[in-house]
Coordinates of C-alpha atoms in Angstrom, one line a residue:
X1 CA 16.6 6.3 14.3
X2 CA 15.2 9.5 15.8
X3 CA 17.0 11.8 13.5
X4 CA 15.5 10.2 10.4
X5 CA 13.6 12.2 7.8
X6 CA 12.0 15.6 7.4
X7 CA 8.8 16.4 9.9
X8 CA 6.3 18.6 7.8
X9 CA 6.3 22.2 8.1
X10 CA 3.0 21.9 10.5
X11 CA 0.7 19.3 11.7
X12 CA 2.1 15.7 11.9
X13 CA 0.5 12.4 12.2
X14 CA 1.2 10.3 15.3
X15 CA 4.1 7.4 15.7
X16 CA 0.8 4.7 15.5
X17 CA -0.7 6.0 12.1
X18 CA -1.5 3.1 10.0
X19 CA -3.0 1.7 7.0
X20 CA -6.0 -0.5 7.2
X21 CA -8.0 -1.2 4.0
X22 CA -7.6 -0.5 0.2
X23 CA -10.9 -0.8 -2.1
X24 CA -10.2 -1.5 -5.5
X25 CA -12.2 -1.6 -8.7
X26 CA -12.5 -5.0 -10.7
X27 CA -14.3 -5.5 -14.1
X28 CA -15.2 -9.3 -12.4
X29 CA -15.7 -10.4 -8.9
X30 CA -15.9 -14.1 -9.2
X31 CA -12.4 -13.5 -11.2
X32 CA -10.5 -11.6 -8.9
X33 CA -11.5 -13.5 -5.9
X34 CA -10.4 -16.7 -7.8
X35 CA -7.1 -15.0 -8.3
X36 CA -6.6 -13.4 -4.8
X37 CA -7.8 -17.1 -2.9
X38 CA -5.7 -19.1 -5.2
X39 CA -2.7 -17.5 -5.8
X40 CA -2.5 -14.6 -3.1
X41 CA -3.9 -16.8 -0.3
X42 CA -6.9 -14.4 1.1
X43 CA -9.8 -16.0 2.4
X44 CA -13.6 -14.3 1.7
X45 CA -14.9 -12.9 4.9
X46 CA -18.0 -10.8 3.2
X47 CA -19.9 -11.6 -0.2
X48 CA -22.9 -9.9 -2.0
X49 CA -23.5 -9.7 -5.2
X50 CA -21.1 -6.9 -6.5
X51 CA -18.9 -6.4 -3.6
X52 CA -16.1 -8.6 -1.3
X53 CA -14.3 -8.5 1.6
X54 CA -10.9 -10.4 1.8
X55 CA -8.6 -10.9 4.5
X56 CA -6.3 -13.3 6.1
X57 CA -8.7 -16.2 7.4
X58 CA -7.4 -15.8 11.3
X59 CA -8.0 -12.2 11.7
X60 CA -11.3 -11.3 10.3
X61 CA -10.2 -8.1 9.4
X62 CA -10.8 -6.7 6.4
X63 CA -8.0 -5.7 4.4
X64 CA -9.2 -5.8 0.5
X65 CA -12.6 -4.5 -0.6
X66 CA -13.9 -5.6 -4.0
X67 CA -16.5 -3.7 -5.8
X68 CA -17.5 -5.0 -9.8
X69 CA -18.1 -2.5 -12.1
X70 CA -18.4 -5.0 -15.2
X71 CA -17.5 -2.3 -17.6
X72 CA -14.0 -1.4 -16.4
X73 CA -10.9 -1.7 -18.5
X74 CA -8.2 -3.3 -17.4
X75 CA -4.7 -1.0 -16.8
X76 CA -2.6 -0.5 -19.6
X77 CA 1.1 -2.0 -19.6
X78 CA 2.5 1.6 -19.3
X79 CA -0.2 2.5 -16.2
X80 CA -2.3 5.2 -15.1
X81 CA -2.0 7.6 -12.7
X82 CA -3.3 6.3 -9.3
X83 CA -2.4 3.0 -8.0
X84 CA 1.3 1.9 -8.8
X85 CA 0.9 -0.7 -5.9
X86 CA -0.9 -1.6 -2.9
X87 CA 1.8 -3.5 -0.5
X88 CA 0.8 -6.5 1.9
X89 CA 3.1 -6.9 5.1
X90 CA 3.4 -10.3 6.6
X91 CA 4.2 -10.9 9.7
X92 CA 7.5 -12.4 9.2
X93 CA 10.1 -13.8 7.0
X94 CA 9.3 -17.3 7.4
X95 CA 5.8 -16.1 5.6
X96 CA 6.9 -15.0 3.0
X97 CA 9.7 -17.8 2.1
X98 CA 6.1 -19.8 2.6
X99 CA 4.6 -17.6 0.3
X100 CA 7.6 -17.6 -2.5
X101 CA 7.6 -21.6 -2.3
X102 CA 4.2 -21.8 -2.7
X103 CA 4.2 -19.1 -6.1
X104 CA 6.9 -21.5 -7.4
X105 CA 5.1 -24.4 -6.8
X106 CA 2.0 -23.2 -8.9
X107 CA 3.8 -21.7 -11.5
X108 CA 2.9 -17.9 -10.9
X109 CA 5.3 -15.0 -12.3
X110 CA 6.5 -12.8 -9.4
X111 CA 9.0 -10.1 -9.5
X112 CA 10.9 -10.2 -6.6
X113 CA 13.3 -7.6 -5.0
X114 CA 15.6 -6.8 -1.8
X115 CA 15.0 -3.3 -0.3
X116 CA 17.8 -3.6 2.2
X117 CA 14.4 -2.7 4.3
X118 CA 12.3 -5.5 3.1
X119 CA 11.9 -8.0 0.8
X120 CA 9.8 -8.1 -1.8
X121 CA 7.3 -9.9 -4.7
X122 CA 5.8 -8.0 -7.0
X123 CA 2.6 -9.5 -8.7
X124 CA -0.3 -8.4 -11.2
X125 CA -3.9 -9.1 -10.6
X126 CA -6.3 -10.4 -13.7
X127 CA -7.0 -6.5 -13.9
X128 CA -3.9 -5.4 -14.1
X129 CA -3.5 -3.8 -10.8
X130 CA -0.4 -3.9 -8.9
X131 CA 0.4 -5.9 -5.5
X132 CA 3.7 -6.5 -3.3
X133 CA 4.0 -8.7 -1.1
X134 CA 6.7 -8.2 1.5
X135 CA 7.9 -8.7 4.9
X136 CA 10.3 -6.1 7.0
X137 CA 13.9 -6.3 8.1
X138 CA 14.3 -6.1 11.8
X139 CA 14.1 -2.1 12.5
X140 CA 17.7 -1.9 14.5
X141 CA 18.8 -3.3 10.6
X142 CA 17.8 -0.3 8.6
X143 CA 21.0 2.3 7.7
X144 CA 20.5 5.9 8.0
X145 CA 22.4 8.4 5.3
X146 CA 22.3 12.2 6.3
X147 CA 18.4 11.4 7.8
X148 CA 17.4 9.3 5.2
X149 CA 16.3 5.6 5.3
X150 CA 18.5 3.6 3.1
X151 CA 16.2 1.7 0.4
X152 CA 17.3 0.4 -2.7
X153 CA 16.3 -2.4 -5.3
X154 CA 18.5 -5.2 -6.1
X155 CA 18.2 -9.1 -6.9
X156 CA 16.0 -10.9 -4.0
X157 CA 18.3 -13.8 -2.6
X158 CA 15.4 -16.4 -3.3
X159 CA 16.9 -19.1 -1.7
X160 CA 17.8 -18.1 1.6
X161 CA 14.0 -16.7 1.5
X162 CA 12.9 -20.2 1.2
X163 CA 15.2 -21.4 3.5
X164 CA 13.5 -19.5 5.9
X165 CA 10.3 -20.8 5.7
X166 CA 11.6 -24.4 7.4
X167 CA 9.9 -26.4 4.9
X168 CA 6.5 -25.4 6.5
X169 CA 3.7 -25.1 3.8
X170 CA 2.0 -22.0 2.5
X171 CA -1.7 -22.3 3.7
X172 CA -2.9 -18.8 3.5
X173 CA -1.9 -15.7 4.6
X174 CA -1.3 -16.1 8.4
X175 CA -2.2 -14.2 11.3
X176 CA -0.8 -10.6 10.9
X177 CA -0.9 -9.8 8.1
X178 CA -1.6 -5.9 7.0
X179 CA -1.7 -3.6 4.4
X180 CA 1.8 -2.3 5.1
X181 CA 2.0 0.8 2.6
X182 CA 0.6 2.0 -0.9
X183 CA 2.4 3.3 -3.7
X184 CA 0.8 5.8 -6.4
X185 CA 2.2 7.3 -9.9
X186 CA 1.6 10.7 -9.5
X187 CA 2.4 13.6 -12.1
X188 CA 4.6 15.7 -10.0
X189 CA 6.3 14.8 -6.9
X190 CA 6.3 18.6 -5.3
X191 CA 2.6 18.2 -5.5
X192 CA 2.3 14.8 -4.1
X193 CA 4.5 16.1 -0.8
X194 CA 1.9 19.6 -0.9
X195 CA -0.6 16.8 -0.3
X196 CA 1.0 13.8 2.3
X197 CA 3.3 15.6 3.6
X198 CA 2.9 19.2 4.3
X199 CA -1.2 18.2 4.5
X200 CA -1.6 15.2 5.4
X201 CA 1.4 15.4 7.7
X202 CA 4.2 12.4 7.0
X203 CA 7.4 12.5 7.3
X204 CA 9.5 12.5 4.1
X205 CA 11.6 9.7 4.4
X206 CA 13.7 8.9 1.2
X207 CA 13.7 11.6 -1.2
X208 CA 17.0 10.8 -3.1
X209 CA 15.4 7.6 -4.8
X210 CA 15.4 8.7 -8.6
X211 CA 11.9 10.4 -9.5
X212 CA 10.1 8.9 -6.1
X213 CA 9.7 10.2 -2.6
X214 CA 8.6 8.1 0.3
X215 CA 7.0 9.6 3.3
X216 CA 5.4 7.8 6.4
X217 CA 4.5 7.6 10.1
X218 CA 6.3 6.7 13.6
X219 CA 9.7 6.2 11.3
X220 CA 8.5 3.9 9.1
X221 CA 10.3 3.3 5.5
X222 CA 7.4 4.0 3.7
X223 CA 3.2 4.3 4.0
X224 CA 3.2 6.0 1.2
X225 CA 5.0 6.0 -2.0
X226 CA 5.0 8.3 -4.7
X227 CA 6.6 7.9 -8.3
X228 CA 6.9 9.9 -11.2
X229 CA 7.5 6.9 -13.5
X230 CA 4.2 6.5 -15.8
X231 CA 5.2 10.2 -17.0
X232 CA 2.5 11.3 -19.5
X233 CA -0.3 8.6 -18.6
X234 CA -3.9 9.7 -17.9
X235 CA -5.5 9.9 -14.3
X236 CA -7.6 6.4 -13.6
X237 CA -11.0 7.0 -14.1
X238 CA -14.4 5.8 -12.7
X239 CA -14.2 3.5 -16.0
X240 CA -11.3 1.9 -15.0
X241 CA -10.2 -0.9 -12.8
X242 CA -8.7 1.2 -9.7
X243 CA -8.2 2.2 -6.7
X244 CA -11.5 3.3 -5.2
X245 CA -9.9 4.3 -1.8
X246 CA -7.6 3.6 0.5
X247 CA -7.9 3.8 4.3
X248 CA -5.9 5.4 6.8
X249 CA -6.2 4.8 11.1
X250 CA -5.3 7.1 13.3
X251 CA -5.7 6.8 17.3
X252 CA -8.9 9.3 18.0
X253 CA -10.8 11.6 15.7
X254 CA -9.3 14.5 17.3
X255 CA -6.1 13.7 15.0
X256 CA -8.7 12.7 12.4
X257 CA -9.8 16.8 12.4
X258 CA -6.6 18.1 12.7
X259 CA -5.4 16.1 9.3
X260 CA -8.4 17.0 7.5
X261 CA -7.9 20.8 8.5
X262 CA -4.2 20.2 7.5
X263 CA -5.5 18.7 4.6
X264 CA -7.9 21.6 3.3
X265 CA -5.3 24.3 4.2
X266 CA -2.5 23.0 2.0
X267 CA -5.5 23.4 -0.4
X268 CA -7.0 20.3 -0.9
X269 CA -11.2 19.5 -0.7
X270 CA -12.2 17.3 2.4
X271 CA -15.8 16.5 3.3
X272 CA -17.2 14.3 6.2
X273 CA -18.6 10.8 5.5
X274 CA -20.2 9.3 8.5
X275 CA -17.0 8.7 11.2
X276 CA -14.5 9.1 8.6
X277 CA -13.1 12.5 6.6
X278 CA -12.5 11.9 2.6
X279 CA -9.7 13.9 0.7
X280 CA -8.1 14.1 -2.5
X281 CA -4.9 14.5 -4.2
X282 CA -4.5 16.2 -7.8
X283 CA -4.7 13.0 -9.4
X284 CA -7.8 11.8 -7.9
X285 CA -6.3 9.5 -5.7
X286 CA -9.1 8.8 -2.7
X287 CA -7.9 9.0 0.9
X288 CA -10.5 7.6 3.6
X289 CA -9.0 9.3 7.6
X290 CA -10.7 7.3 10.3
X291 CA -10.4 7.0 14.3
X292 CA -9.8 3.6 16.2
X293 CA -12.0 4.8 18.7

């Protein structure tokens, strides 16, 4: 695996990048906490009156920020430029044959999809915002073709899913559990590499998948995804439910300069916000680079 992908042109994030929080936009709070306890499993870890913090119950980490802004319209069916998906990664596949029961057993619609990768279940929230839920194949699984990861969608194999949940019950999202990538509809895909990959410094790692290109850390399939697949649709807007931010760690804030200084000389506007750097793609889409330490 240490010949996959293509490094970017100049600086380039370390192996143990990785995601930690996305903040989204909801037109109700008390809704979209119903929906993401109930069906998705999250338990509450922060409340006030517009805002919420939602995470696995076991961790106390924070991995989904809520902020109300009563007046935002829901997505459209065709989508808006922005958030295609936010992805959460569970810790195994024993979860998420738990979590596929336990969607079956309440009657909630899920796409669901093999990724040779991962497998997938793709879900909407009361907004209209996209969520996968997924768990990896074992690393020495995943095929490399001339440097790229092979990733492709076909039919998930439900059953055997199931199967390998053992018959335990779902009761929450378990210990684990992360935000294991985003995915964004962009307008153009040579932009969106200007900015995460030659800027932000990923790796592209699939680039052959029809009007996408995914790029990440360390070798990983994918912490970012990029499609071109809402062609013509409008940027989200502060009057939409959205993406607000997403969060990215990286080990000290050394690495935290260099991306921003990356960042601003493929172009791109980056300002300081308290221990964290804030940037920009074209379309608006709000990256938040913080330290561990």
């Amino acid at each position: 695996m240490s010949q996959i992908g293509i490094a970017p042109p100049g600086f380039r994030l370390p192996d143990d990048t990785h995601i930690d929080s996305v903040m989204l936009q909801v037109a109700d709070l008390d809704r979209s906490i119903a929906y993401y306890k109930g069906i998705l499993g999250m338990h509450v870890l922060h409340r006030s009156d517009d805002r919420a913090e939602l995470g696995s119950e076991h961790d106390n980490r924070a991995l989904i920020k809520l902020v109300q802004n009563p007046d935002a319209q829901p997505v459209p069916r065709r989508g808006l430029l922005g958030l295609y998906h936010f992805a959460i990664l569970l810790p195994d596949r024993a979860s998420l044959g738990r979590f596929v029961a336990h969607l079956g057993e309440i009657g909630a619609y899920a796409g669901m999809s093999d990724h040779l990768v991962s497998e997938a279940v793709y879900l909407t929230d009361p907004d209209g915002l996209g969520i996968e839920v997924y768990s990896d194949r074992p690393r020495d699984t995943w095929r490399l073709l001339d440097r790229q990861l092979e990733m492709t969608t076909k039919p998930l194999d439900v059953a055997s899913v199931i199967g390998a949940a053992g018959g335990k019950k779902w009761d929450g999202m378990p210990a684990g559990t992360t935000i294991g990538h985003v995915h964004f509809y962009v307008g153009n895909i040579d932009e969106a590499a200007r900015f995460y990959h030659e800027g932000l410094g990923m790796d592209k790692i699939v680039w052959n998948y029809p009007g996408a290109l995914f790029m990440s850390a360390g070798g990983y399939h994918h912490h970012v995804g990029t499609n071109t697949w809402a062609a013509g649709a409008r940027p989200a807007s502060d009057d939409d439910a959205r993406l607000v931010e997403w969060e990215l760690v990286v080990p000290d804030m050394h690495v935290v300069q260099a991306a921003a200084a990356s960042i601003a000389a493929a172009g791109f506007g980056v300002k300081a916000d308290r221990d964290a750097m804030l940037a920009s793609d074209n379309w608006g889409i709000n990256l938040r680079l913080r330290a561990t330490s």
